[in-house]
Tab-separated table of C-alpha atoms and ligand atoms in Angstrom:
chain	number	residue	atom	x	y	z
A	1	UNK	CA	0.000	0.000	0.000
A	2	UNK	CA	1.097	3.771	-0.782
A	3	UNK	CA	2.369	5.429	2.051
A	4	UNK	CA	2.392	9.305	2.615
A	5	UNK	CA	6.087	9.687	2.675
A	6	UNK	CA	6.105	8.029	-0.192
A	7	UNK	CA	3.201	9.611	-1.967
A	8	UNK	CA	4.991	12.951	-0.893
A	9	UNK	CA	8.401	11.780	-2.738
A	10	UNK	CA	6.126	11.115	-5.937
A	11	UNK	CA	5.010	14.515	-5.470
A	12	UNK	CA	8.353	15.867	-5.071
A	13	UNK	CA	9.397	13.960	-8.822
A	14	UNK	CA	7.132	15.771	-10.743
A	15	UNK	CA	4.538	12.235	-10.519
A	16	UNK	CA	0.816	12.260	-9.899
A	17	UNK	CA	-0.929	10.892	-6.607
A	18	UNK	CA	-4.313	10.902	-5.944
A	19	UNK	CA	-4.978	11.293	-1.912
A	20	UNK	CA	-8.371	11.609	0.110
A	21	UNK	CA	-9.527	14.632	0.805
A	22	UNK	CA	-13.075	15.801	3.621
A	23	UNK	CA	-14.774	16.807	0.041
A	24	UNK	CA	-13.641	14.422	-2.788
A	25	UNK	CA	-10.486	12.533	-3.618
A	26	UNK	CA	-7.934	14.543	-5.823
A	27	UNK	CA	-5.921	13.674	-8.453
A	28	UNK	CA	-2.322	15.760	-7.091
A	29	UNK	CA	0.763	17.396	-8.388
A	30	UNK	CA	3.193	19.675	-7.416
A	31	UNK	CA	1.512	23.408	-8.095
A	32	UNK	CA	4.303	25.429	-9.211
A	33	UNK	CA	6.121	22.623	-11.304
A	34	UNK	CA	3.757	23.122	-14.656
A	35	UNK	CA	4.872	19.628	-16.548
A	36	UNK	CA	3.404	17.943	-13.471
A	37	UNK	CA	0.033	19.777	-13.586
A	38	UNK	CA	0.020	19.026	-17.249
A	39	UNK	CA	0.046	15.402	-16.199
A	40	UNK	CA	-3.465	16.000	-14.288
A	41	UNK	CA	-5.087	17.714	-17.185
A	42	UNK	CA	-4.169	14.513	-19.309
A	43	UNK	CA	-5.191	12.201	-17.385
A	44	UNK	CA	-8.207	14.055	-16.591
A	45	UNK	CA	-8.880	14.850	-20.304
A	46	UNK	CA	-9.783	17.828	-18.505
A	47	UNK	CA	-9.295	21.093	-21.195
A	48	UNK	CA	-6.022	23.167	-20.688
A	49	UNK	CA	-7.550	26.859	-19.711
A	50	UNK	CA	-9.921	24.893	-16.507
A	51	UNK	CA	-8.438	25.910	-13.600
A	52	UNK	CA	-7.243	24.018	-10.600
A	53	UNK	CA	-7.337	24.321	-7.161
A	54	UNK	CA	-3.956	24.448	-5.300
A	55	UNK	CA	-4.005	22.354	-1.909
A	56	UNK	CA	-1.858	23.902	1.116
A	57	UNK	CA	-1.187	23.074	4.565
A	58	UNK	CA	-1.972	26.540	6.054
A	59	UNK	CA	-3.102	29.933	5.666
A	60	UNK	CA	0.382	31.020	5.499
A	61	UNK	CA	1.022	29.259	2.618
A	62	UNK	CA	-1.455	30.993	0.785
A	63	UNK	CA	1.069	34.383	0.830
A	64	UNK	CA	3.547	31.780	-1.804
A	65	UNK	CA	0.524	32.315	-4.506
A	66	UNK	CA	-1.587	35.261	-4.151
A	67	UNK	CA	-0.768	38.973	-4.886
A	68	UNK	CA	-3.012	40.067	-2.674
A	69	UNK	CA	-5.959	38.753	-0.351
A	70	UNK	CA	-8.583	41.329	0.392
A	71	UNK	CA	-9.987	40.929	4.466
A	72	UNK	CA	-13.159	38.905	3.642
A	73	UNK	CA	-11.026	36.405	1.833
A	74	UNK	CA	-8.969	36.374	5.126
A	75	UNK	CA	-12.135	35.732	7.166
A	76	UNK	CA	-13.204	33.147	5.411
A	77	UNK	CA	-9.801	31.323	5.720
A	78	UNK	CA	-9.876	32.015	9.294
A	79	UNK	CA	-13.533	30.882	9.555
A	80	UNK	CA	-13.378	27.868	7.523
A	81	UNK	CA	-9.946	26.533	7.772
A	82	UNK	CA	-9.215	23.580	6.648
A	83	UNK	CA	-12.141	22.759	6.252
A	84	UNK	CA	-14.245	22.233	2.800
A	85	UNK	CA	-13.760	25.972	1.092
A	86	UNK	CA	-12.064	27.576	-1.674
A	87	UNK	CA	-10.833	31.002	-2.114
A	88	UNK	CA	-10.059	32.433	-5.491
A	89	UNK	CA	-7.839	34.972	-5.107
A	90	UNK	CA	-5.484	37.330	-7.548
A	91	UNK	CA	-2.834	35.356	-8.633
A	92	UNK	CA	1.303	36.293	-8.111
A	93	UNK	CA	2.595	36.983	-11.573
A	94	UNK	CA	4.587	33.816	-12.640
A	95	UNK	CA	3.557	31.417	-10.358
A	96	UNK	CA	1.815	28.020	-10.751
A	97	UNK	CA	0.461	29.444	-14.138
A	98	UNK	CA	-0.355	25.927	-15.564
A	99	UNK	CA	-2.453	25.093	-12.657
A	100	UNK	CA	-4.564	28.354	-12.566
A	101	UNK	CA	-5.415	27.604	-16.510
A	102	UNK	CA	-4.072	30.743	-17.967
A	103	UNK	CA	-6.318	32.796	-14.957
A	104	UNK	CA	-4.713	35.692	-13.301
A	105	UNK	CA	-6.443	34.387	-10.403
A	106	UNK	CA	-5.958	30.969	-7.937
A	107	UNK	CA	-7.956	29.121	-6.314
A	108	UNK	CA	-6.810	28.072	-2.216
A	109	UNK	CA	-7.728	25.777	-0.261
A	110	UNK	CA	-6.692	24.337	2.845
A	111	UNK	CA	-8.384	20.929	3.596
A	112	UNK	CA	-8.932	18.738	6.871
A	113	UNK	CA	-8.578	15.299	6.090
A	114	UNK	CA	-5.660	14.203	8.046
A	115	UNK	CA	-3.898	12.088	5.428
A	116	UNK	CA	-4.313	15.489	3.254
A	117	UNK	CA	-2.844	17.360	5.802
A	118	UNK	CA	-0.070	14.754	6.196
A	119	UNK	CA	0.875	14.049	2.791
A	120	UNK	CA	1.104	18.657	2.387
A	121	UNK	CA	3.237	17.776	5.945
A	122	UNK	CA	5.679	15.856	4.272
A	123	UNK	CA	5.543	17.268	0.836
A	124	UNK	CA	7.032	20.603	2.321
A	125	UNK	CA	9.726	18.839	3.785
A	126	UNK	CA	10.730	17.929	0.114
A	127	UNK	CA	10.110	21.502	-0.723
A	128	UNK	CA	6.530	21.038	-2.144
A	129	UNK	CA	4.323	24.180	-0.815
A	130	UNK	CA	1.271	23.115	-2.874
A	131	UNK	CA	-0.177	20.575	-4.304
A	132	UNK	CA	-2.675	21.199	-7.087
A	133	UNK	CA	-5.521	18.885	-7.412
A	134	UNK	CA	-8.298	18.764	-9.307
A	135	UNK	CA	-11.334	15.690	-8.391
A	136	UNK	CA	-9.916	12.238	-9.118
A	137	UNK	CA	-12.524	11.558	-11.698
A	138	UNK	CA	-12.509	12.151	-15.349
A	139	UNK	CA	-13.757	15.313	-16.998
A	140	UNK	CA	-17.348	15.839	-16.325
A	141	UNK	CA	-17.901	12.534	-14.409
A	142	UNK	CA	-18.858	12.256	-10.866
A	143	UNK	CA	-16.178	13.027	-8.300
A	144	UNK	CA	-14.470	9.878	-6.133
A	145	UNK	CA	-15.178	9.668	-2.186
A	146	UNK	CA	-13.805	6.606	-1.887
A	147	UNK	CA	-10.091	5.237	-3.187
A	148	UNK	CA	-12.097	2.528	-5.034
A	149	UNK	CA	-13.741	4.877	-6.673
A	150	UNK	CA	-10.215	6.526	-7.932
A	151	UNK	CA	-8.802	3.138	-9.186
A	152	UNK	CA	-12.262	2.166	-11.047
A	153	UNK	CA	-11.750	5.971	-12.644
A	154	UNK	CA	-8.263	5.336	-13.868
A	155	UNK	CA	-8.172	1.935	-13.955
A	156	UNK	CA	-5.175	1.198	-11.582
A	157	UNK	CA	-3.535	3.501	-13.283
A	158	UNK	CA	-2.625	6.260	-10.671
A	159	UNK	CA	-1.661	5.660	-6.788
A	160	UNK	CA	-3.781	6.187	-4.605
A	161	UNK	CA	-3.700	6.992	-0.740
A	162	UNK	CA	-6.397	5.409	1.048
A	163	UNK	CA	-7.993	7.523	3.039
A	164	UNK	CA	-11.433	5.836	3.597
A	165	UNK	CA	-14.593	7.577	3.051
A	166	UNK	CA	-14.519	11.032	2.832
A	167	UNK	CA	-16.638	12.758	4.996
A	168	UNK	CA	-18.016	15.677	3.022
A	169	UNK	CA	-18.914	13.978	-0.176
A	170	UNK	CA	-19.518	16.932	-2.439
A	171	UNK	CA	-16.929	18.803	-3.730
A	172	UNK	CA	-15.914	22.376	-1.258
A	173	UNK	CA	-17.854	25.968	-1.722
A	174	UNK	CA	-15.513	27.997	-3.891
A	175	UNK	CA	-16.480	31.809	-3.195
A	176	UNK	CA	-14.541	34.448	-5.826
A	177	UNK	CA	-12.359	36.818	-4.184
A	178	UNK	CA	-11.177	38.932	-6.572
A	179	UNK	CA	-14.407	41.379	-7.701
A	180	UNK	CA	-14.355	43.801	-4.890
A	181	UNK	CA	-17.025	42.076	-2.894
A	182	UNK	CA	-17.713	37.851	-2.281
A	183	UNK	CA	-19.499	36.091	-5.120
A	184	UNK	CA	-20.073	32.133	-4.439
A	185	UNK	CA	-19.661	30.535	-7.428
A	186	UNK	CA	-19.802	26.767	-6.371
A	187	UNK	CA	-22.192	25.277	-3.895
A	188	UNK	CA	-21.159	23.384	-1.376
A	189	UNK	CA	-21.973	22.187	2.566
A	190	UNK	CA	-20.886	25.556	4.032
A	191	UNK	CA	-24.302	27.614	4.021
A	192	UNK	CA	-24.911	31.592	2.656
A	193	UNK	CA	-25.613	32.295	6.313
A	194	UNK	CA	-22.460	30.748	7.734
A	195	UNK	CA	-20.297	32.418	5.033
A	196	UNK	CA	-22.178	35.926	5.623
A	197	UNK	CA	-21.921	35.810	9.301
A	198	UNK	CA	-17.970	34.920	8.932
A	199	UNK	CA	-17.540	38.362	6.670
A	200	UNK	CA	-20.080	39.797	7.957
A	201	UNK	CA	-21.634	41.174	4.599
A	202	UNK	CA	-23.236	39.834	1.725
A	203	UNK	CA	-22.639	36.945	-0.132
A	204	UNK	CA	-23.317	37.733	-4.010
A	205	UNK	CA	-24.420	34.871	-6.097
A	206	UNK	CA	-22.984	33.884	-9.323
A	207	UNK	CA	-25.894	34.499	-11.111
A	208	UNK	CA	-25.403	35.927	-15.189
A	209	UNK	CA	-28.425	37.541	-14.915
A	210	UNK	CA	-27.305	39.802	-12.257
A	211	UNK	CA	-26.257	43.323	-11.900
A	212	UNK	CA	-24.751	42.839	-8.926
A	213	UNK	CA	-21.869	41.122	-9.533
A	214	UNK	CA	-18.764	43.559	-9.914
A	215	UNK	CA	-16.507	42.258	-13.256
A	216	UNK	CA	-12.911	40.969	-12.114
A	217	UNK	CA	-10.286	43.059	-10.830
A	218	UNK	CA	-7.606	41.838	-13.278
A	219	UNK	CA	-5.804	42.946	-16.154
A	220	UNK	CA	-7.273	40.739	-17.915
A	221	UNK	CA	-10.520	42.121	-17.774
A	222	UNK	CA	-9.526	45.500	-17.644
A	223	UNK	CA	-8.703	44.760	-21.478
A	224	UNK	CA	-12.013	43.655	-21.770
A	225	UNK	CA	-10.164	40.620	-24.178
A	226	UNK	CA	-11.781	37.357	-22.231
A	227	UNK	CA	-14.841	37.229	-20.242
A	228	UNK	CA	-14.763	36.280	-16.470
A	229	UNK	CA	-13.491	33.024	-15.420
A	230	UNK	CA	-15.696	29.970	-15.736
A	231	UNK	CA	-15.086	27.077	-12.893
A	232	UNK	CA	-15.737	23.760	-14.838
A	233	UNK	CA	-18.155	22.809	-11.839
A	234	UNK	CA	-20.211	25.404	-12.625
A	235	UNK	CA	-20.436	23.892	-16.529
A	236	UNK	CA	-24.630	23.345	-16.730
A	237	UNK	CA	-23.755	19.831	-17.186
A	238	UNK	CA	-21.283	18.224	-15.096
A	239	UNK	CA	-20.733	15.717	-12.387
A	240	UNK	CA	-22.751	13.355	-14.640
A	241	UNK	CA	-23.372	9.688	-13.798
A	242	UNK	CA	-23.331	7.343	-17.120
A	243	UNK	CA	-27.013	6.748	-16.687
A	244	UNK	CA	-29.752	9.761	-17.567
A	245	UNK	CA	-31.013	11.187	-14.403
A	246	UNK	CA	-34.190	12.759	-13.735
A	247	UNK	CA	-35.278	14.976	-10.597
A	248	UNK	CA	-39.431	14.605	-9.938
A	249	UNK	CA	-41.173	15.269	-6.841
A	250	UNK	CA	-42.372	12.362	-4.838
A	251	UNK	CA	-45.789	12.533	-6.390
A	252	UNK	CA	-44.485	12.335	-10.086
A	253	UNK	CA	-41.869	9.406	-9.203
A	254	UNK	CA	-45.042	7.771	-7.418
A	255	UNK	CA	-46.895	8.083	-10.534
A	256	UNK	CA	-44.388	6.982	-12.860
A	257	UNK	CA	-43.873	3.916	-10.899
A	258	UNK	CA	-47.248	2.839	-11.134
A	259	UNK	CA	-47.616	3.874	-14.779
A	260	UNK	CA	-44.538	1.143	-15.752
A	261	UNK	CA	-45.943	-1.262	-13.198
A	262	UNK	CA	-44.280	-4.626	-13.144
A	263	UNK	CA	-42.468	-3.561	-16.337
A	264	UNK	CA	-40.109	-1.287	-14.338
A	265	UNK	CA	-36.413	-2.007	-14.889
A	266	UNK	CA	-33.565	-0.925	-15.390
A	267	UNK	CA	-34.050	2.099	-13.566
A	268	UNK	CA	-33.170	3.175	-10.166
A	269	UNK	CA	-34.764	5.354	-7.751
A	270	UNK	CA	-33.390	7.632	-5.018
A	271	UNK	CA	-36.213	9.297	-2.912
A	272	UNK	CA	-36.843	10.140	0.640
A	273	UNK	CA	-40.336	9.558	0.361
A	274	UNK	CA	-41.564	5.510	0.457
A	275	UNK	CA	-42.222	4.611	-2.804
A	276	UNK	CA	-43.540	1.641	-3.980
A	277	UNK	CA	-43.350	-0.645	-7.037
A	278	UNK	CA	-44.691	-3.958	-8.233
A	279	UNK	CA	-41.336	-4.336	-10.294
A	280	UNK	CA	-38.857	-6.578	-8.884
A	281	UNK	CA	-36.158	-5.555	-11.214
A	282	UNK	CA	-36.242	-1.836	-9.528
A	283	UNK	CA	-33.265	-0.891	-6.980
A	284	UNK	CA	-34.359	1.605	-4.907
A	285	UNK	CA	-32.349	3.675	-2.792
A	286	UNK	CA	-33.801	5.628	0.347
A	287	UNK	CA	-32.500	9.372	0.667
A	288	UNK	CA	-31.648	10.482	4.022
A	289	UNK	CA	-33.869	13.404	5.565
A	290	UNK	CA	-30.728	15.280	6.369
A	291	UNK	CA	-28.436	17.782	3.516
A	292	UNK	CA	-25.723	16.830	4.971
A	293	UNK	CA	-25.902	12.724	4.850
A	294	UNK	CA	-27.464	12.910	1.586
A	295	UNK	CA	-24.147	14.563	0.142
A	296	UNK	CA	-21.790	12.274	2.517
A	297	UNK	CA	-23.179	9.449	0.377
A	298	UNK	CA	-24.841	11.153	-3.076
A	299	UNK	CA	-21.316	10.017	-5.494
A	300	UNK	CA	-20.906	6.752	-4.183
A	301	UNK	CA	-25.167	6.408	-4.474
A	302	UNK	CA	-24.816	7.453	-8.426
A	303	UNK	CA	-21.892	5.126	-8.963
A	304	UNK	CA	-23.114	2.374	-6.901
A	305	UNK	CA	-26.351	3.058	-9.797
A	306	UNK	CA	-23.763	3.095	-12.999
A	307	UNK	CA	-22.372	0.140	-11.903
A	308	UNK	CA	-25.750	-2.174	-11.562
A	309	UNK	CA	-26.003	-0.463	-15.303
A	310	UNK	CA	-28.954	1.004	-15.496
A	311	UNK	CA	-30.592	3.150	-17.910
A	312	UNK	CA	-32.527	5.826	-15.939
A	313	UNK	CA	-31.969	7.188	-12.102
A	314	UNK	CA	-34.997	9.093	-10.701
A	315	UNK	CA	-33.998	11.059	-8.370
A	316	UNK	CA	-36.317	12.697	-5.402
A	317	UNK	CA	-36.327	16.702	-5.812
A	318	UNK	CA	-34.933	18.030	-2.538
A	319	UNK	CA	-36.466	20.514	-0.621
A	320	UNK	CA	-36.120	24.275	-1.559
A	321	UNK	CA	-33.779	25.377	1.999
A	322	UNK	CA	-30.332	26.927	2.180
A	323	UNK	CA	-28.559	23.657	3.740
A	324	UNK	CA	-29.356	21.276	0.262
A	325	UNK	CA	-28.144	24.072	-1.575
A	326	UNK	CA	-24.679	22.014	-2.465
A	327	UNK	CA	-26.562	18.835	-3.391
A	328	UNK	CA	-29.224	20.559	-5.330
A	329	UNK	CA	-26.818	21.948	-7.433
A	330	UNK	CA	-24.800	18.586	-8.319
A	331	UNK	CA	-28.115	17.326	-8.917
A	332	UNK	CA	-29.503	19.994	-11.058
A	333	UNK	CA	-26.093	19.557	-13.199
A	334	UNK	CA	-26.013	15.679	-13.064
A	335	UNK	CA	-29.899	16.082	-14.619
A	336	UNK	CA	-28.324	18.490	-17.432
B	401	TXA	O1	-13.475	19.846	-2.859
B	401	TXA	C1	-12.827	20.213	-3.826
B	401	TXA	O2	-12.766	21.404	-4.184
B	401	TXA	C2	-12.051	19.120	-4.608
B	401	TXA	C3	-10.967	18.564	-3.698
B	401	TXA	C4	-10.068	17.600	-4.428
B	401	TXA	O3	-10.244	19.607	-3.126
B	401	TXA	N1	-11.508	19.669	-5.796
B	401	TXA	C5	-12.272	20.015	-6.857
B	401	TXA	O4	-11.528	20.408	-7.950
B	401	TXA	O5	-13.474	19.936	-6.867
B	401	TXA	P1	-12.126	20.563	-9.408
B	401	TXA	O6	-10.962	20.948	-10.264
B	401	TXA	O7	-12.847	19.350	-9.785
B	401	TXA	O8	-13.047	21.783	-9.278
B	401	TXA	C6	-12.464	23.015	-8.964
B	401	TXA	C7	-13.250	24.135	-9.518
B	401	TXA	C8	-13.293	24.058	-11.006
B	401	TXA	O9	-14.631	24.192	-11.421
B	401	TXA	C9	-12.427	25.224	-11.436
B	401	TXA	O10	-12.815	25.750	-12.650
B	401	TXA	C10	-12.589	26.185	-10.274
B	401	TXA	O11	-12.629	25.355	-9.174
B	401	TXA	N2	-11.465	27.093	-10.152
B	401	TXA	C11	-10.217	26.795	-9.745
B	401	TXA	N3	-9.413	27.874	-9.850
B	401	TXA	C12	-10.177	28.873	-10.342
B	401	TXA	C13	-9.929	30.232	-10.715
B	401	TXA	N4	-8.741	30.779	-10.605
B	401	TXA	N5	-10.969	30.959	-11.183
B	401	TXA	C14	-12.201	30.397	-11.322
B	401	TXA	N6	-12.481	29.125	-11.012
B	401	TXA	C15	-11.492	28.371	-10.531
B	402	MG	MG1	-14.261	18.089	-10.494
């Protein structure tokens, strides 16, 4: 089995690893060394200009790759650190350049797993002060949780630390930091509410639509040449199991049920409502009542799916409040 020293000496050669995170697994390299990082974007088939988060062991750490980090970005790292949140913040000229995908900005984060924490540990020793890391899944597929789930991806392909489950399950809140004021642009566990009472202000939301949202602060924009950065996992379809998935309400998946009868198969169904079916070919799944399970075990519930090979996954809309936000969203994109 892979141990963290010597996942950490990998590191240190310029080699991928792929170690557990609280969120998802990631598929690592050594952030300011770009030939590594271009390692994870083949192996991900993941497209060149997609940035990457950049893994370190402290908030310290963060000083080695961003210009500048206005105070709310700061209170969120002292709020939420480790822990399952990313910062993006303006990026120091010349640094890890492959990993931020051509972005003047980079995204930070810190996480809490211990073997995360270890493996940063020891990859300092060697010199390593970040460790860029992407999910361990392929482009567009649904994220690993578990180091099964990693070597299934890859197919034995890339080392893997074993880490167990992780504990999060859904990949961490990213808020931007670099438009003047906060603007969450991925969903995750953290709530609005939790992230507005650590900055005390508002919390805009990455919506196109809106006037609210201040353009970036970067010479990039200033030239007006690109539009603002895109994060992959906000793509409208992403995180996307092999099977086509459909959100109803309880009613509706009640009612399609009955419509296909015995007939039902191939098709699996995730609800938190009690369903029933005269189908003996249907796998049903229960949903817990709680955001915060659901998303512990929504990846490995999708896989577990793929893997039985079914056609169709009806899923159970979940309710409308602030804490399913995160899973809502995978959801929304896994349906696209
Ligand atoms: O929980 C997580 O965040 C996991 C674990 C491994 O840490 N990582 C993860 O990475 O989900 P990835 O690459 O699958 O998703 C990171 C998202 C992408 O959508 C990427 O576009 C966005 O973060 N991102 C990274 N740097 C960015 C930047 N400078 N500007 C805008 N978006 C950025
Ligand atoms: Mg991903």
């Amino acid at each position: 089995m892979l141990t963290v020293q010597a996942a950490a000496q990998r590191i240190a050669e310029g080699e991928l690893v792929a170690f557990p995170t609280e969120t998802v697994y990631g598929l690592g390299a050594d952030a300011l060394r770009d030939e590594a990082v271009a390692k994870i974007f083949a192996a991900k088939g993941r497209p060149a200009d997609h940035p990457l988060i950049v893994h370190i062991a402290d908030a310290a750490s963060a000083e080695h790759f961003a210009s500048a980090i206005p105070d709310f970005a700061r209170q969120l790292m002292a709020a939420f650190w480790p822990g399952p949140l990313t910062v993006i913040v303006p990026r120091k000229s010349g640094v890890a350049a492959a990993s931020a995908g051509g972005q003047d900005s980079i995204g930070l984060r810190c996480p809490a797993h211990p073997m995360a924490r270890e493996l940063l540990a020891e990859c300092a020793k060697l010199g390593v002060q970040g460790i860029s890391a992407p999910s361990a899944n392929k482009f567009g597929k649904v994220s690993p949780t578990t180091a099964a789930h990693v070597t299934e991806e890859f197919d034995g392909s890339i080392p893997v630390l074993d880490g167990g489950a992780c504990e999060v399950g859904i990949e961490s809140t990213i808020v931007d930091c670099t438009r003047g004021a906060p603007v969450l642009l991925r969903p995750g566990t953290l709530t609005r509410a939790q992230l507005e009472a650590a900055m005390g202000r508002e919390l805009l939301l990455n919506d196109e639509h809106s006037a609210q949202i201040p353009p970036q602060l970067t010479a990039q924009n200033a030239l007006n040449s690109e539009p603002a950065p895109r994060a992959s996992g906000t793509l409208q379809s992403h995180y996307a199991p092999r099977a086509s998935l459909r959100l109803m309400n309880a009613k509706a998946l009640q009612t399609a049920l009955d419509l296909l009868g015995a007939e039902a198969k191939n098709i699996a169904v995730y609800a938190r409502a009690a369903l029933s079916s005269p189908s003996s070919h249907l796998i049903m799944r229960r949903m817990p009542d709680d955001a915060l399970a659901t998303a512990q075990q929504l990846f490995a519930v999708l896989r577990e799916f793929d893997a039985k090979g079914v056609k169709l996954i009806w899923v159970e809309a979940v309710p409308q409040d602030a804490a399913w936000a995160g899973v809502r969203d995978r959801l929304q994109r896994a349906a696209s």
